[in-house]
Amino acid sequence: SAYELAHSWQASGGFPPAIASVLATDPELRKLKFLDGLFERAVDLSTPGAPSQTDLMVLATNEHGLCVIAIEGKAREPFGDLVQEWNKTTGTQRRLQSLAATLTLAPEACGNLRYQLLHRTCSAIYEAQRYMARSALMIVHSFSPNNESFVDFARFAIALNMPVEECNKLSAPREFGGVTLRIGWASDLPRE
């Protein structure tokens, strides 16, 4: 997925067509202009442990102001552990409490969600707060012809009360910590 993501974004010189198409589904984001992209962006999660290593953190702007977009690249690999599999220590419990509080979720209701989706989404919010951006997005850029793991993503979106019922769509916006967040899924074709 890292190779597919890097090739897609670098070849486009801005938003790849699959991402531009998803952004166009929201009237407020149609004229978003790409400013910069930071691959493997480490984002401090404000708890002990490793930072979130976001595949690509994008800065963009339009007439509404600055927007931070966390891009999670996926080919055929899953999102990783469920929270109930990952949450085994006092440290992970503290991190879960912090991430859940950011997303206004009850920690005990996160067990069947993928941990990776929690910290990637919080990364978008934290970076938007750091850059004083009004809005943030977390978009899964999928290079799987079968959109493996969309079911996990859709379950996460429902838990956030931001349902995304099909691929190539964004959720409705919702505010978290002064940041307007949207999440979405972009389907793309893998390179031959």
Short mmCIF file of N, CA, C and O in Angstrom, two decimals, residues 82-168:
data_model
loop_
_atom_site.label_atom_id
_atom_site.label_comp_id
_atom_site.label_asym_id
_atom_site.label_seq_id
_atom_site.Cartn_x
_atom_site.Cartn_y
_atom_site.Cartn_z
N LEU A 82 -8.10 -5.42 16.47
CA LEU A 82 -9.27 -4.84 17.12
C LEU A 82 -8.81 -4.24 18.44
O LEU A 82 -7.84 -4.70 19.05
N VAL A 83 -9.51 -3.24 18.93
CA VAL A 83 -9.17 -2.63 20.21
C VAL A 83 -9.12 -3.69 21.31
O VAL A 83 -8.22 -3.70 22.15
N GLN A 84 -10.06 -4.62 21.32
CA GLN A 84 -10.09 -5.65 22.37
C GLN A 84 -8.86 -6.57 22.33
O GLN A 84 -8.47 -7.12 23.35
N GLU A 85 -8.22 -6.71 21.18
CA GLU A 85 -6.99 -7.51 21.06
C GLU A 85 -5.76 -6.69 21.46
O GLU A 85 -4.81 -7.22 22.03
N TRP A 86 -5.80 -5.41 21.16
CA TRP A 86 -4.67 -4.52 21.40
C TRP A 86 -4.60 -4.04 22.84
O TRP A 86 -3.53 -3.87 23.42
N ASN A 87 -5.73 -3.83 23.47
CA ASN A 87 -5.82 -3.18 24.77
C ASN A 87 -5.54 -4.17 25.90
O ASN A 87 -6.46 -4.69 26.53
N LYS A 88 -4.25 -4.40 26.19
CA LYS A 88 -3.85 -5.43 27.17
C LYS A 88 -3.08 -4.89 28.36
O LYS A 88 -2.81 -5.64 29.29
N THR A 89 -2.68 -3.63 28.35
CA THR A 89 -1.83 -3.10 29.42
C THR A 89 -2.43 -1.81 29.98
O THR A 89 -3.34 -1.22 29.39
N THR A 90 -1.85 -1.36 31.08
CA THR A 90 -2.27 -0.08 31.66
C THR A 90 -2.01 1.05 30.67
O THR A 90 -2.81 1.98 30.53
N GLY A 91 -0.87 0.98 29.96
CA GLY A 91 -0.54 2.01 28.98
C GLY A 91 -1.54 2.07 27.83
O GLY A 91 -1.95 3.16 27.42
N THR A 92 -1.93 0.90 27.32
CA THR A 92 -2.90 0.92 26.22
C THR A 92 -4.27 1.37 26.72
O THR A 92 -5.00 2.03 25.99
N GLN A 93 -4.59 1.05 27.96
CA GLN A 93 -5.87 1.52 28.51
C GLN A 93 -5.89 3.04 28.62
O GLN A 93 -6.90 3.68 28.30
N ARG A 94 -4.76 3.63 29.06
CA ARG A 94 -4.69 5.10 29.13
C ARG A 94 -4.82 5.73 27.75
O ARG A 94 -5.49 6.73 27.55
N ARG A 95 -4.11 5.11 26.77
CA ARG A 95 -4.19 5.65 25.41
C ARG A 95 -5.61 5.53 24.87
O ARG A 95 -6.13 6.46 24.26
N LEU A 96 -6.25 4.40 25.09
CA LEU A 96 -7.63 4.22 24.63
C LEU A 96 -8.55 5.25 25.25
O LEU A 96 -9.39 5.83 24.56
N GLN A 97 -8.41 5.51 26.54
CA GLN A 97 -9.25 6.51 27.19
C GLN A 97 -9.08 7.88 26.54
O GLN A 97 -10.05 8.60 26.31
N SER A 98 -7.83 8.23 26.22
CA SER A 98 -7.55 9.53 25.60
C SER A 98 -8.13 9.61 24.19
O SER A 98 -8.80 10.60 23.84
N LEU A 99 -7.90 8.58 23.37
CA LEU A 99 -8.42 8.59 22.00
C LEU A 99 -9.94 8.58 22.00
O LEU A 99 -10.58 9.30 21.22
N ALA A 100 -10.52 7.76 22.86
CA ALA A 100 -11.98 7.67 22.94
C ALA A 100 -12.57 9.01 23.37
O ALA A 100 -13.61 9.44 22.83
N ALA A 101 -11.92 9.69 24.31
CA ALA A 101 -12.42 11.00 24.76
C ALA A 101 -12.38 12.00 23.59
O ALA A 101 -13.33 12.77 23.41
N THR A 102 -11.31 11.98 22.80
CA THR A 102 -11.21 12.87 21.64
C THR A 102 -12.37 12.64 20.68
O THR A 102 -12.94 13.59 20.14
N LEU A 103 -12.73 11.37 20.50
CA LEU A 103 -13.79 11.01 19.54
C LEU A 103 -15.16 10.88 20.19
O LEU A 103 -16.12 10.43 19.55
N THR A 104 -15.27 11.29 21.45
CA THR A 104 -16.51 11.21 22.25
C THR A 104 -17.13 9.82 22.22
O THR A 104 -18.34 9.66 22.09
N LEU A 105 -16.27 8.81 22.35
CA LEU A 105 -16.71 7.42 22.44
C LEU A 105 -16.49 6.90 23.85
O LEU A 105 -15.55 7.33 24.53
N ALA A 106 -17.30 5.97 24.28
CA ALA A 106 -17.06 5.28 25.53
C ALA A 106 -15.99 4.23 25.29
O ALA A 106 -16.13 3.43 24.35
N PRO A 107 -14.90 4.19 26.08
CA PRO A 107 -13.83 3.20 25.83
C PRO A 107 -14.35 1.77 25.77
O PRO A 107 -13.90 0.98 24.93
N GLU A 108 -15.31 1.45 26.60
CA GLU A 108 -15.84 0.07 26.62
C GLU A 108 -16.64 -0.27 25.37
O GLU A 108 -16.90 -1.43 25.09
N ALA A 109 -17.01 0.74 24.58
CA ALA A 109 -17.77 0.50 23.35
C ALA A 109 -16.85 0.37 22.13
O ALA A 109 -17.33 0.21 21.01
N CYS A 110 -15.53 0.41 22.34
CA CYS A 110 -14.58 0.42 21.23
C CYS A 110 -14.00 -0.96 20.91
O CYS A 110 -13.22 -1.09 19.97
N GLY A 111 -14.35 -1.98 21.68
CA GLY A 111 -13.71 -3.29 21.56
C GLY A 111 -13.70 -3.89 20.18
O GLY A 111 -12.72 -4.49 19.76
N ASN A 112 -14.79 -3.73 19.42
CA ASN A 112 -14.85 -4.34 18.08
C ASN A 112 -14.45 -3.38 16.96
O ASN A 112 -14.67 -3.66 15.80
N LEU A 113 -13.83 -2.25 17.33
CA LEU A 113 -13.32 -1.30 16.34
C LEU A 113 -11.83 -1.53 16.14
O LEU A 113 -11.14 -2.04 17.03
N ARG A 114 -11.33 -1.16 14.99
CA ARG A 114 -9.90 -1.30 14.70
C ARG A 114 -9.13 -0.13 15.30
O ARG A 114 -9.43 1.04 15.03
N TYR A 115 -8.13 -0.48 16.12
CA TYR A 115 -7.31 0.53 16.79
C TYR A 115 -6.71 1.51 15.79
O TYR A 115 -6.68 2.73 16.02
N GLN A 116 -6.25 1.02 14.64
CA GLN A 116 -5.63 1.89 13.65
C GLN A 116 -6.56 3.01 13.21
O GLN A 116 -6.13 4.15 13.01
N LEU A 117 -7.84 2.73 13.07
CA LEU A 117 -8.79 3.76 12.65
C LEU A 117 -8.96 4.82 13.74
O LEU A 117 -9.10 6.01 13.42
N LEU A 118 -8.92 4.42 15.00
CA LEU A 118 -9.03 5.39 16.09
C LEU A 118 -7.85 6.36 16.06
O LEU A 118 -8.05 7.58 16.05
N HIS A 119 -6.62 5.82 16.05
CA HIS A 119 -5.49 6.76 16.17
C HIS A 119 -5.24 7.54 14.88
O HIS A 119 -4.81 8.69 14.94
N ARG A 120 -5.57 7.00 13.71
CA ARG A 120 -5.42 7.78 12.49
C ARG A 120 -6.41 8.95 12.46
O ARG A 120 -6.08 10.06 12.02
N THR A 121 -7.61 8.70 12.90
CA THR A 121 -8.63 9.76 12.91
C THR A 121 -8.26 10.83 13.93
O THR A 121 -8.36 12.04 13.64
N CYS A 122 -7.81 10.41 15.11
CA CYS A 122 -7.37 11.40 16.11
C CYS A 122 -6.18 12.19 15.58
O CYS A 122 -6.07 13.40 15.85
N SER A 123 -5.30 11.55 14.82
CA SER A 123 -4.15 12.27 14.25
C SER A 123 -4.59 13.44 13.39
O SER A 123 -4.01 14.52 13.44
N ALA A 124 -5.63 13.22 12.60
CA ALA A 124 -6.15 14.31 11.76
C ALA A 124 -6.66 15.46 12.62
O ALA A 124 -6.39 16.64 12.33
N ILE A 125 -7.36 15.13 13.69
CA ILE A 125 -7.89 16.17 14.59
C ILE A 125 -6.74 16.90 15.28
O ILE A 125 -6.71 18.14 15.32
N TYR A 126 -5.77 16.16 15.81
CA TYR A 126 -4.66 16.78 16.54
C TYR A 126 -3.82 17.68 15.63
O TYR A 126 -3.40 18.77 16.02
N GLU A 127 -3.57 17.24 14.39
CA GLU A 127 -2.80 18.07 13.47
C GLU A 127 -3.60 19.31 13.05
O GLU A 127 -3.03 20.39 12.91
N ALA A 128 -4.91 19.16 12.90
CA ALA A 128 -5.73 20.34 12.58
C ALA A 128 -5.67 21.34 13.74
O ALA A 128 -5.54 22.56 13.51
N GLN A 129 -5.73 20.85 14.97
CA GLN A 129 -5.63 21.75 16.12
C GLN A 129 -4.26 22.42 16.15
O GLN A 129 -4.16 23.62 16.39
N ARG A 130 -3.21 21.66 15.86
CA ARG A 130 -1.85 22.20 15.87
C ARG A 130 -1.66 23.28 14.81
O ARG A 130 -1.01 24.31 15.06
N TYR A 131 -2.23 23.07 13.63
CA TYR A 131 -2.12 24.05 12.54
C TYR A 131 -3.22 25.12 12.60
O TYR A 131 -3.29 25.97 11.72
N MET A 132 -4.07 25.03 13.61
CA MET A 132 -5.20 25.96 13.76
C MET A 132 -6.10 25.93 12.54
O MET A 132 -6.57 26.97 12.05
N ALA A 133 -6.32 24.73 12.01
CA ALA A 133 -7.20 24.53 10.86
C ALA A 133 -8.62 24.31 11.34
O ALA A 133 -8.85 23.70 12.39
N ARG A 134 -9.57 24.79 10.58
CA ARG A 134 -10.99 24.63 10.93
C ARG A 134 -11.49 23.22 10.68
O ARG A 134 -12.41 22.76 11.34
N SER A 135 -10.90 22.54 9.68
CA SER A 135 -11.45 21.24 9.31
C SER A 135 -10.37 20.20 9.12
O SER A 135 -9.21 20.51 8.87
N ALA A 136 -10.80 18.93 9.25
CA ALA A 136 -9.91 17.78 9.09
C ALA A 136 -10.68 16.66 8.42
O ALA A 136 -11.91 16.57 8.54
N LEU A 137 -9.93 15.83 7.73
CA LEU A 137 -10.51 14.63 7.13
C LEU A 137 -9.59 13.46 7.42
O LEU A 137 -8.37 13.63 7.54
N MET A 138 -10.17 12.27 7.51
CA MET A 138 -9.42 11.03 7.51
C MET A 138 -10.01 10.21 6.38
O MET A 138 -11.19 9.87 6.40
N ILE A 139 -9.19 9.96 5.36
CA ILE A 139 -9.66 9.23 4.18
C ILE A 139 -8.82 7.98 4.00
O ILE A 139 -7.58 8.05 3.99
N VAL A 140 -9.48 6.86 3.84
CA VAL A 140 -8.80 5.63 3.47
C VAL A 140 -8.69 5.62 1.95
O VAL A 140 -9.70 5.72 1.26
N HIS A 141 -7.46 5.55 1.46
CA HIS A 141 -7.20 5.50 0.01
C HIS A 141 -6.91 4.03 -0.30
O HIS A 141 -5.80 3.54 -0.08
N SER A 142 -7.92 3.34 -0.80
CA SER A 142 -7.84 1.89 -1.01
C SER A 142 -7.43 1.56 -2.44
O SER A 142 -7.99 2.10 -3.40
N PHE A 143 -6.48 0.63 -2.54
CA PHE A 143 -6.03 0.14 -3.84
C PHE A 143 -6.43 -1.33 -4.02
O PHE A 143 -5.83 -2.05 -4.79
N SER A 144 -7.45 -1.74 -3.31
CA SER A 144 -7.94 -3.12 -3.39
C SER A 144 -9.15 -3.17 -4.31
O SER A 144 -10.12 -2.44 -4.10
N PRO A 145 -9.15 -4.05 -5.31
CA PRO A 145 -10.30 -4.13 -6.20
C PRO A 145 -11.58 -4.55 -5.47
O PRO A 145 -12.67 -4.22 -5.90
N ASN A 146 -11.41 -5.24 -4.35
CA ASN A 146 -12.58 -5.70 -3.58
C ASN A 146 -12.88 -4.84 -2.36
O ASN A 146 -13.77 -5.17 -1.58
N ASN A 147 -12.10 -3.76 -2.18
CA ASN A 147 -12.29 -2.88 -1.02
C ASN A 147 -12.31 -3.65 0.30
O ASN A 147 -13.19 -3.46 1.13
N GLU A 148 -11.31 -4.55 0.44
CA GLU A 148 -11.18 -5.27 1.70
C GLU A 148 -11.15 -4.26 2.84
O GLU A 148 -10.63 -3.17 2.70
N SER A 149 -11.70 -4.61 3.92
CA SER A 149 -11.73 -3.83 5.16
C SER A 149 -12.74 -2.68 5.15
O SER A 149 -12.82 -1.94 6.13
N PHE A 150 -13.51 -2.51 4.08
CA PHE A 150 -14.52 -1.46 4.12
C PHE A 150 -15.54 -1.73 5.23
O PHE A 150 -16.04 -0.80 5.86
N VAL A 151 -15.83 -2.98 5.50
CA VAL A 151 -16.78 -3.33 6.58
C VAL A 151 -16.28 -2.80 7.92
O VAL A 151 -17.05 -2.23 8.70
N ASP A 152 -14.98 -2.96 8.19
CA ASP A 152 -14.40 -2.42 9.44
C ASP A 152 -14.50 -0.90 9.48
O ASP A 152 -14.80 -0.30 10.51
N PHE A 153 -14.22 -0.27 8.34
CA PHE A 153 -14.32 1.18 8.26
C PHE A 153 -15.76 1.65 8.49
O PHE A 153 -16.01 2.60 9.24
N ALA A 154 -16.71 0.98 7.86
CA ALA A 154 -18.13 1.36 8.00
C ALA A 154 -18.59 1.19 9.45
O ALA A 154 -19.35 2.03 9.96
N ARG A 155 -18.12 0.15 10.13
CA ARG A 155 -18.46 -0.06 11.55
C ARG A 155 -17.92 1.10 12.39
O ARG A 155 -18.60 1.61 13.28
N PHE A 156 -16.69 1.52 12.10
CA PHE A 156 -16.08 2.64 12.81
C PHE A 156 -16.87 3.92 12.55
O PHE A 156 -17.15 4.69 13.47
N ALA A 157 -17.25 4.16 11.32
CA ALA A 157 -18.00 5.36 10.97
C ALA A 157 -19.34 5.41 11.71
O ALA A 157 -19.75 6.47 12.20
N ILE A 158 -20.00 4.28 11.82
CA ILE A 158 -21.27 4.22 12.55
C ILE A 158 -21.05 4.51 14.03
O ILE A 158 -21.82 5.24 14.65
N ALA A 159 -19.97 3.97 14.60
CA ALA A 159 -19.66 4.22 16.01
C ALA A 159 -19.46 5.71 16.28
O ALA A 159 -19.83 6.21 17.33
N LEU A 160 -18.88 6.41 15.29
CA LEU A 160 -18.67 7.86 15.43
C LEU A 160 -19.93 8.67 15.14
O LEU A 160 -19.91 9.89 15.23
N ASN A 161 -21.00 7.98 14.77
CA ASN A 161 -22.24 8.65 14.35
C ASN A 161 -21.98 9.50 13.10
O ASN A 161 -22.50 10.60 12.97
N MET A 162 -21.13 8.94 12.22
CA MET A 162 -20.77 9.59 10.95
C MET A 162 -20.83 8.54 9.85
O MET A 162 -19.82 8.26 9.20
N PRO A 163 -21.97 7.92 9.63
CA PRO A 163 -22.01 6.77 8.71
C PRO A 163 -21.54 7.10 7.29
O PRO A 163 -21.78 8.18 6.77
N VAL A 164 -20.81 6.12 6.71
CA VAL A 164 -20.40 6.14 5.31
C VAL A 164 -20.88 4.81 4.76
O VAL A 164 -20.31 3.76 5.04
N GLU A 165 -21.95 4.84 4.00
CA GLU A 165 -22.63 3.61 3.60
C GLU A 165 -22.05 2.96 2.36
O GLU A 165 -22.35 1.81 2.07
N GLU A 166 -21.22 3.69 1.61
CA GLU A 166 -20.62 3.10 0.42
C GLU A 166 -19.28 3.74 0.14
O GLU A 166 -18.95 4.81 0.67
N CYS A 167 -18.51 3.07 -0.70
CA CYS A 167 -17.19 3.58 -1.07
C CYS A 167 -17.33 4.87 -1.88
O CYS A 167 -18.37 5.15 -2.46
N ASN A 168 -16.26 5.64 -1.90
CA ASN A 168 -16.16 6.88 -2.67
C ASN A 168 -17.11 7.97 -2.17
O ASN A 168 -17.62 8.76 -2.95
#
